[in-house]
Amino acid sequence: MRSCIGWRRLLFLTPLVFIVLHLLSVSELHRDASRDDLPNKRNKKFDHLVIGPAAGQGLPNRLQCQGTKALNKTHLPSSNLSYKGDSVAFVTVFTVYNTSLDSHPDGRSVNLIKVGNASYSKTERSMAILNVFINFIQKSMPQSNVIILTDPASDLSIRRNRVTVMPIKGEYSRDKLMLQRIRSYITFLEMKLEEHSKRQEHITNYIFSDSDISVVDDLGQIFYKYPNFHLALTFRNNKDQPLNSGFIAIRGTPDGILRAKNFLQEVLRAYTSKYMTASRMLGDQLALTWVVKSNPSFDGKRFTKPEPFLDEIAGASVLFLPCAKYNWTPPEGAGQFHGMPLDVKVVHFKGSRKRLMLESWNFFNSTSNISDMLCLILKSGRTKYDF
């Protein structure tokens, strides 16, 4: 009898269970639909600066900000004194692509982006970024030269003091630009070796960099402070991509140039044999990491601590410098979620941060205060902009 009563209760409750589950599923469906209707804030891009909280508040040795006013200074007066040793030249690869896409058939410009009081087409934006790159170098290191390696077919015209445009033959298409960059670096170093062999050249140290970086302090001291390296790379605490190729320092002695050239040739071989599927992006960084980690004695755990260290890699003495100081990126890269170090030397405006680079220069022009400008960068660094 008890068994029959139990079955009757089960039969009575079963429809109720199905009704409840159905109502819950419909409710969840409506909730998901309403989520889809909401704007995706993570992917939304802005056409203006959006100031947010500054990471690193209260942490020692980090920039502290109140609005866009710095509460502590990033550079002591002594650190702004130019290093009096060998000269330094910055080398970057830059080319101009088809500008016809910037204009409508009737001659009107299309896809204009406004930054401050200026409006830019796609090509004009690239040139503006290149000019700001030069501006920061000439402000922080006024005795330095800038060398732009470019496609001979590129219509690149830039007339500025201490700036040289150097055409180097190669494949500069968008899909092969990162690969060509390494080849252009190698060709440049071969040219410098040949110059040294013909006559005694004055020593010039080189910093190969992306053109979307801002140098905010004198980098010549690297070559004085660390006298035993041939080339220097920047690293971050990232398991898959610990090295960033946007900053490579090379000692300008014949031995330093030769060993750096040979090292980059190893990177090029790894690139072309292993990472051509990533030729548009990241291939150079993956190849760089492969060459470094292929050294049997190399300890990858050293990437977890933001402290400089030396190692022998592929016949060269390689200095590893922390990105947190020499290649700080908002908001990517190691260290940024802990704020901006007070002794930051280089800010790298990767990806969609190009607007922030232009805006930061405009802000610096209006304030002449590097610390306040860095507050602007720090507090704007987590927003996606339009280019």
Short mmCIF file of C-alpha atoms in Angstrom, two decimals:
data_model
loop_
_atom_site.label_atom_id
_atom_site.label_comp_id
_atom_site.label_asym_id
_atom_site.label_seq_id
_atom_site.Cartn_x
_atom_site.Cartn_y
_atom_site.Cartn_z
CA MET A 1 0.00 0.00 0.00
CA ARG A 2 2.79 2.43 0.96
CA SER A 3 4.44 1.68 -2.39
CA CYS A 4 1.33 2.70 -4.31
CA ILE A 5 1.01 5.97 -2.32
CA GLY A 6 4.67 6.80 -3.11
CA TRP A 7 4.15 6.30 -6.84
CA ARG A 8 1.01 8.44 -6.79
CA ARG A 9 2.92 11.30 -5.13
CA LEU A 10 5.71 10.98 -7.70
CA LEU A 11 3.25 11.07 -10.60
CA PHE A 12 1.58 14.16 -9.08
CA LEU A 13 4.87 16.05 -8.54
CA THR A 14 6.46 15.26 -11.92
CA PRO A 15 4.42 17.80 -13.95
CA LEU A 16 5.18 20.48 -11.33
CA VAL A 17 8.91 19.79 -11.68
CA PHE A 18 8.74 20.17 -15.46
CA ILE A 19 6.75 23.41 -15.16
CA VAL A 20 9.30 24.90 -12.72
CA LEU A 21 12.25 23.89 -14.94
CA HIS A 22 10.54 25.37 -17.97
CA LEU A 23 9.90 28.67 -16.19
CA LEU A 24 13.55 28.81 -15.05
CA SER A 25 14.84 28.15 -18.57
CA VAL A 26 12.59 30.87 -20.03
CA SER A 27 13.75 33.29 -17.33
CA GLU A 28 17.39 32.50 -18.09
CA LEU A 29 16.77 32.96 -21.80
CA HIS A 30 15.27 36.42 -21.24
CA ARG A 31 18.17 37.30 -18.96
CA ASP A 32 20.69 36.26 -21.65
CA ALA A 33 18.79 38.22 -24.29
CA SER A 34 18.87 41.34 -22.12
CA ARG A 35 22.62 40.88 -21.66
CA ASP A 36 23.07 40.76 -25.43
CA ASP A 37 21.17 44.03 -25.77
CA LEU A 38 23.57 45.78 -23.38
CA PRO A 39 26.63 47.46 -24.93
CA ASN A 40 29.82 45.46 -24.57
CA LYS A 41 31.91 47.90 -22.56
CA ARG A 42 35.02 45.77 -22.85
CA ASN A 43 35.09 46.06 -26.65
CA LYS A 44 33.78 49.62 -26.94
CA LYS A 45 36.27 52.11 -28.28
CA PHE A 46 36.23 55.82 -27.49
CA ASP A 47 37.23 58.82 -29.55
CA HIS A 48 38.38 60.76 -26.50
CA LEU A 49 40.42 60.16 -23.37
CA VAL A 50 38.59 58.48 -20.51
CA ILE A 51 40.23 59.09 -17.14
CA GLY A 52 39.87 56.25 -14.63
CA PRO A 53 41.51 55.16 -11.37
CA ALA A 54 45.30 55.05 -11.31
CA ALA A 55 46.74 51.60 -10.68
CA GLY A 56 49.36 51.37 -7.95
CA GLN A 57 47.80 53.81 -5.50
CA GLY A 58 49.55 53.49 -2.15
CA LEU A 59 52.28 51.18 -3.45
CA PRO A 60 55.91 52.22 -2.83
CA ASN A 61 58.03 53.34 -5.78
CA ARG A 62 54.94 53.85 -7.93
CA LEU A 63 53.55 57.01 -9.46
CA GLN A 64 50.82 58.52 -7.28
CA CYS A 65 48.26 60.77 -8.94
CA GLN A 66 45.43 63.09 -7.96
CA GLY A 67 43.56 63.64 -11.17
CA THR A 68 46.28 64.36 -13.71
CA LYS A 69 48.57 65.92 -11.10
CA ALA A 70 51.49 63.80 -9.94
CA LEU A 71 51.91 63.67 -6.17
CA ASN A 72 55.49 62.44 -6.49
CA LYS A 73 58.15 63.07 -9.11
CA THR A 74 59.16 60.42 -11.62
CA HIS A 75 62.59 61.82 -12.45
CA LEU A 76 65.07 63.48 -10.14
CA PRO A 77 66.94 66.42 -11.67
CA SER A 78 70.20 64.43 -11.82
CA SER A 79 68.61 61.70 -13.94
CA ASN A 80 67.68 64.23 -16.62
CA LEU A 81 71.29 65.17 -17.23
CA SER A 82 72.38 63.72 -20.56
CA TYR A 83 74.91 60.92 -20.42
CA LYS A 84 78.25 62.32 -21.61
CA GLY A 85 79.60 59.11 -23.15
CA ASP A 86 79.17 57.68 -26.66
CA SER A 87 76.34 59.04 -28.76
CA VAL A 88 73.05 57.18 -29.19
CA ALA A 89 70.96 56.79 -32.34
CA PHE A 90 67.42 55.43 -32.51
CA VAL A 91 66.61 53.17 -35.45
CA THR A 92 63.05 52.36 -36.50
CA VAL A 93 61.39 50.75 -39.53
CA PHE A 94 58.58 52.77 -41.07
CA THR A 95 56.85 52.81 -44.43
CA VAL A 96 53.92 54.57 -46.07
CA TYR A 97 51.22 52.49 -47.74
CA ASN A 98 48.73 53.36 -50.50
CA THR A 99 47.36 56.80 -49.64
CA SER A 100 44.59 56.62 -52.25
CA LEU A 101 42.48 54.76 -49.69
CA ASP A 102 42.45 57.91 -47.57
CA SER A 103 40.47 59.88 -50.15
CA HIS A 104 37.01 59.74 -51.67
CA PRO A 105 36.83 59.80 -55.53
CA ASP A 106 35.69 63.42 -55.29
CA GLY A 107 38.83 64.32 -53.34
CA ARG A 108 37.34 64.43 -49.85
CA SER A 109 39.23 62.70 -47.06
CA VAL A 110 37.54 59.66 -45.52
CA ASN A 111 37.68 58.03 -42.11
CA LEU A 112 39.09 61.10 -40.41
CA ILE A 113 40.06 60.85 -36.75
CA LYS A 114 40.13 63.98 -34.61
CA VAL A 115 42.72 64.30 -31.85
CA GLY A 116 42.72 67.62 -30.04
CA ASN A 117 42.39 70.34 -32.65
CA ALA A 118 43.72 68.21 -35.52
CA SER A 119 42.01 65.75 -37.85
CA TYR A 120 43.95 62.89 -39.42
CA SER A 121 43.47 60.43 -42.25
CA LYS A 122 44.96 56.97 -41.75
CA THR A 123 48.26 57.96 -43.38
CA GLU A 124 48.37 61.27 -41.53
CA ARG A 125 47.84 59.47 -38.22
CA SER A 126 50.84 57.25 -38.90
CA MET A 127 52.98 60.27 -39.74
CA ALA A 128 51.74 62.09 -36.63
CA ILE A 129 52.75 59.12 -34.46
CA LEU A 130 56.18 59.02 -36.13
CA ASN A 131 56.66 62.74 -35.44
CA VAL A 132 55.64 62.36 -31.79
CA PHE A 133 58.11 59.47 -31.51
CA ILE A 134 60.81 61.88 -32.72
CA ASN A 135 59.52 64.69 -30.49
CA PHE A 136 59.92 62.66 -27.31
CA ILE A 137 63.43 61.54 -28.25
CA GLN A 138 64.51 65.09 -29.00
CA LYS A 139 63.05 66.27 -25.72
CA SER A 140 64.56 63.55 -23.51
CA MET A 141 67.79 62.99 -25.47
CA PRO A 142 68.38 66.13 -27.59
CA GLN A 143 71.82 65.00 -28.81
CA SER A 144 70.50 61.73 -30.26
CA ASN A 145 69.89 61.00 -33.93
CA VAL A 146 66.90 59.17 -35.41
CA ILE A 147 67.34 56.84 -38.40
CA ILE A 148 64.25 55.67 -40.27
CA LEU A 149 64.69 52.50 -42.35
CA THR A 150 62.11 52.42 -45.12
CA ASP A 151 61.04 50.90 -48.42
CA PRO A 152 62.80 52.66 -51.35
CA ALA A 153 59.41 52.74 -53.11
CA SER A 154 57.80 54.48 -50.15
CA ASP A 155 56.98 58.14 -50.54
CA LEU A 156 58.36 59.05 -47.15
CA SER A 157 59.34 62.68 -46.87
CA ILE A 158 60.36 64.00 -43.48
CA ARG A 159 62.59 67.01 -42.93
CA ARG A 160 63.71 67.39 -39.35
CA ASN A 161 67.01 68.06 -37.63
CA ARG A 162 68.99 64.96 -36.62
CA VAL A 163 66.61 62.69 -38.56
CA THR A 164 67.81 60.52 -41.48
CA VAL A 165 65.66 58.45 -43.84
CA MET A 166 67.56 55.39 -45.07
CA PRO A 167 65.97 53.28 -47.86
CA ILE A 168 66.70 49.54 -47.62
CA LYS A 169 65.39 47.11 -50.24
CA GLY A 170 62.99 44.41 -49.07
CA GLU A 171 59.42 43.19 -48.75
CA TYR A 172 57.50 45.81 -46.77
CA SER A 173 53.95 44.51 -47.24
CA ARG A 174 51.79 44.51 -44.10
CA ASP A 175 51.93 40.72 -43.88
CA LYS A 176 55.73 40.66 -44.01
CA LEU A 177 56.64 43.89 -42.21
CA MET A 178 57.79 42.23 -38.96
CA LEU A 179 59.94 39.81 -40.94
CA GLN A 180 61.33 42.64 -43.03
CA ARG A 181 62.10 44.62 -39.91
CA ILE A 182 64.60 42.00 -38.75
CA ARG A 183 66.13 41.85 -42.23
CA SER A 184 66.41 45.65 -42.33
CA TYR A 185 68.10 45.66 -38.91
CA ILE A 186 70.61 43.06 -40.12
CA THR A 187 71.33 45.02 -43.32
CA PHE A 188 71.79 48.21 -41.29
CA LEU A 189 74.28 46.49 -38.96
CA GLU A 190 76.19 45.08 -41.94
CA MET A 191 76.48 48.59 -43.35
CA LYS A 192 77.84 49.85 -40.02
CA LEU A 193 80.37 47.02 -39.86
CA GLU A 194 81.58 47.92 -43.33
CA GLU A 195 81.95 51.58 -42.33
CA HIS A 196 84.03 50.55 -39.30
CA SER A 197 86.25 48.36 -41.46
CA LYS A 198 87.04 51.21 -43.86
CA ARG A 199 87.82 53.85 -41.26
CA GLN A 200 87.82 54.41 -37.55
CA GLU A 201 84.28 55.45 -36.77
CA HIS A 202 83.19 57.36 -33.70
CA ILE A 203 81.27 54.93 -31.48
CA THR A 204 77.52 55.32 -31.77
CA ASN A 205 75.27 53.03 -29.76
CA TYR A 206 71.97 52.04 -31.29
CA ILE A 207 68.47 51.49 -29.97
CA PHE A 208 66.18 49.64 -32.40
CA SER A 209 62.59 50.42 -31.50
CA ASP A 210 59.01 50.55 -32.65
CA SER A 211 57.87 54.02 -33.66
CA ASP A 212 54.98 53.97 -31.15
CA ILE A 213 57.18 54.45 -28.09
CA SER A 214 57.80 57.56 -26.04
CA VAL A 215 61.25 57.98 -24.50
CA VAL A 216 60.72 59.89 -21.25
CA ASP A 217 64.23 59.74 -19.78
CA ASP A 218 67.83 59.51 -21.01
CA LEU A 219 68.62 55.95 -22.17
CA GLY A 220 72.30 56.57 -22.85
CA GLN A 221 73.02 55.57 -19.25
CA ILE A 222 72.23 51.92 -20.12
CA PHE A 223 75.51 51.66 -22.02
CA TYR A 224 77.44 53.23 -19.14
CA LYS A 225 75.72 51.41 -16.29
CA TYR A 226 76.00 47.98 -17.95
CA PRO A 227 79.35 48.02 -19.80
CA ASN A 228 79.58 44.30 -20.63
CA PHE A 229 76.64 43.60 -22.95
CA HIS A 230 76.53 43.41 -26.75
CA LEU A 231 72.77 43.76 -27.07
CA ALA A 232 69.90 44.32 -24.65
CA LEU A 233 66.33 42.97 -24.77
CA THR A 234 63.30 43.79 -22.65
CA PHE A 235 61.37 41.07 -20.83
CA ARG A 236 58.13 40.64 -18.89
CA ASN A 237 56.57 37.95 -16.74
CA ASN A 238 54.66 36.28 -19.59
CA LYS A 239 55.08 32.55 -20.10
CA ASP A 240 54.38 32.45 -23.84
CA GLN A 241 55.75 35.85 -24.89
CA PRO A 242 58.32 36.95 -22.30
CA LEU A 243 60.33 39.09 -24.76
CA ASN A 244 59.20 42.19 -26.60
CA SER A 245 60.93 43.05 -29.87
CA GLY A 246 59.95 46.73 -29.75
CA PHE A 247 63.15 47.72 -27.94
CA ILE A 248 66.63 46.32 -28.71
CA ALA A 249 69.75 48.19 -27.60
CA ILE A 250 73.06 47.45 -29.38
CA ARG A 251 76.52 48.54 -28.35
CA GLY A 252 78.12 50.38 -31.24
CA THR A 253 81.59 48.84 -31.08
CA PRO A 254 82.61 46.61 -34.03
CA ASP A 255 82.42 43.58 -31.73
CA GLY A 256 79.02 44.59 -30.38
CA ILE A 257 77.62 45.21 -33.87
CA LEU A 258 78.98 41.90 -35.20
CA ARG A 259 77.63 39.82 -32.32
CA ALA A 260 74.26 41.58 -32.45
CA LYS A 261 74.06 40.96 -36.20
CA ASN A 262 74.84 37.26 -35.72
CA PHE A 263 72.24 37.05 -32.95
CA LEU A 264 69.55 38.61 -35.15
CA GLN A 265 70.46 36.24 -37.96
CA GLU A 266 69.70 33.36 -35.58
CA VAL A 267 66.35 34.99 -34.83
CA LEU A 268 65.67 35.37 -38.56
CA ARG A 269 66.41 31.67 -39.16
CA ALA A 270 64.04 30.67 -36.37
CA TYR A 271 61.40 33.04 -37.73
CA THR A 272 61.50 31.71 -41.30
CA SER A 273 61.69 28.03 -40.28
CA LYS A 274 59.19 27.96 -37.40
CA TYR A 275 56.92 30.98 -37.22
CA MET A 276 55.94 32.10 -40.73
CA THR A 277 52.28 31.44 -39.88
CA ALA A 278 52.65 34.36 -37.44
CA SER A 279 54.48 36.59 -39.91
CA ARG A 280 52.00 39.47 -39.62
CA MET A 281 52.28 39.70 -35.84
CA LEU A 282 54.21 38.05 -33.00
CA GLY A 283 56.43 35.92 -35.21
CA ASP A 284 59.52 37.98 -34.39
CA GLN A 285 58.83 37.79 -30.65
CA LEU A 286 58.25 34.05 -30.77
CA ALA A 287 61.48 33.58 -32.72
CA LEU A 288 63.34 35.81 -30.28
CA THR A 289 62.07 33.74 -27.36
CA TRP A 290 62.97 30.48 -29.11
CA VAL A 291 66.59 31.58 -29.65
CA VAL A 292 66.94 32.66 -26.01
CA LYS A 293 65.30 29.59 -24.50
CA SER A 294 67.27 27.26 -26.78
CA ASN A 295 70.32 27.98 -24.67
CA PRO A 296 70.51 24.88 -22.42
CA SER A 297 71.75 26.86 -19.43
CA PHE A 298 69.12 29.58 -19.65
CA ASP A 299 66.84 29.86 -16.63
CA GLY A 300 63.39 31.10 -17.68
CA LYS A 301 62.45 31.72 -14.04
CA ARG A 302 64.53 34.88 -14.17
CA PHE A 303 61.74 36.44 -16.24
CA THR A 304 59.46 36.38 -13.20
CA LYS A 305 61.46 39.03 -11.32
CA PRO A 306 61.73 42.57 -12.77
CA GLU A 307 65.49 42.78 -12.25
CA PRO A 308 68.14 43.23 -15.01
CA PHE A 309 70.43 40.27 -15.69
CA LEU A 310 73.12 39.18 -18.17
CA ASP A 311 73.43 35.89 -20.05
CA GLU A 312 75.41 34.47 -22.95
CA ILE A 313 73.06 33.67 -25.84
CA ALA A 314 74.08 32.62 -29.38
CA GLY A 315 77.60 33.97 -28.94
CA ALA A 316 76.51 37.36 -27.58
CA SER A 317 76.39 38.84 -24.12
CA VAL A 318 72.70 39.73 -23.76
CA LEU A 319 71.40 42.16 -21.16
CA PHE A 320 67.80 41.57 -20.15
CA LEU A 321 65.99 44.70 -18.97
CA PRO A 322 62.53 44.68 -17.35
CA CYS A 323 59.68 46.00 -19.48
CA ALA A 324 58.28 47.63 -16.34
CA LYS A 325 61.03 50.23 -16.65
CA TYR A 326 62.28 50.16 -20.25
CA ASN A 327 59.16 49.11 -22.17
CA TRP A 328 56.15 49.93 -19.99
CA THR A 329 52.85 49.43 -21.78
CA PRO A 330 49.36 50.63 -20.89
CA PRO A 331 47.52 48.35 -20.32
CA GLU A 332 49.46 45.31 -21.68
CA GLY A 333 52.78 44.02 -20.40
CA ALA A 334 54.06 43.03 -16.99
CA GLY A 335 53.83 45.51 -14.15
CA GLN A 336 51.09 47.87 -15.28
CA PHE A 337 48.43 46.53 -12.92
CA HIS A 338 50.77 47.46 -10.07
CA GLY A 339 51.05 50.97 -11.41
CA MET A 340 53.83 52.84 -13.17
CA PRO A 341 57.37 52.71 -11.73
CA LEU A 342 58.76 56.10 -10.76
CA ASP A 343 61.89 55.45 -12.83
CA VAL A 344 60.09 54.45 -16.04
CA LYS A 345 62.18 55.26 -19.12
CA VAL A 346 60.05 54.15 -22.07
CA VAL A 347 56.27 54.04 -22.59
CA HIS A 348 55.11 51.76 -25.42
CA PHE A 349 51.71 52.61 -26.96
CA LYS A 350 50.85 49.27 -28.53
CA GLY A 351 47.74 48.50 -30.53
CA SER A 352 44.87 50.92 -30.00
CA ARG A 353 46.88 53.20 -27.70
CA LYS A 354 48.11 55.42 -30.55
CA ARG A 355 45.54 58.10 -29.68
CA LEU A 356 46.87 58.12 -26.13
CA MET A 357 50.39 58.70 -27.48
CA LEU A 358 49.27 61.75 -29.45
CA GLU A 359 47.14 63.06 -26.59
CA SER A 360 49.99 62.66 -24.11
CA TRP A 361 52.31 64.75 -26.29
CA ASN A 362 49.65 67.45 -26.63
CA PHE A 363 49.20 67.42 -22.84
CA PHE A 364 52.95 67.63 -22.26
CA ASN A 365 53.16 70.60 -24.64
CA SER A 366 50.58 72.41 -22.54
CA THR A 367 52.14 71.60 -19.15
CA SER A 368 55.87 70.91 -19.73
CA ASN A 369 55.58 68.48 -16.81
CA ILE A 370 56.64 64.90 -17.53
CA SER A 371 55.24 63.55 -14.24
CA ASP A 372 51.76 65.00 -14.84
CA MET A 373 51.83 63.63 -18.39
CA LEU A 374 52.61 60.16 -17.04
CA CYS A 375 49.59 60.49 -14.73
CA LEU A 376 47.45 61.17 -17.79
CA ILE A 377 48.82 58.00 -19.42
CA LEU A 378 48.41 55.90 -16.29
CA LYS A 379 44.82 56.98 -15.69
CA SER A 380 43.83 56.57 -19.36
CA GLY A 381 45.65 53.31 -19.97
CA ARG A 382 42.78 50.85 -19.59
CA THR A 383 40.46 52.38 -22.19
CA LYS A 384 40.23 51.17 -25.78
CA TYR A 385 40.56 54.05 -28.22
CA ASP A 386 39.80 54.31 -31.90
CA PHE A 387 43.22 53.51 -33.35
#
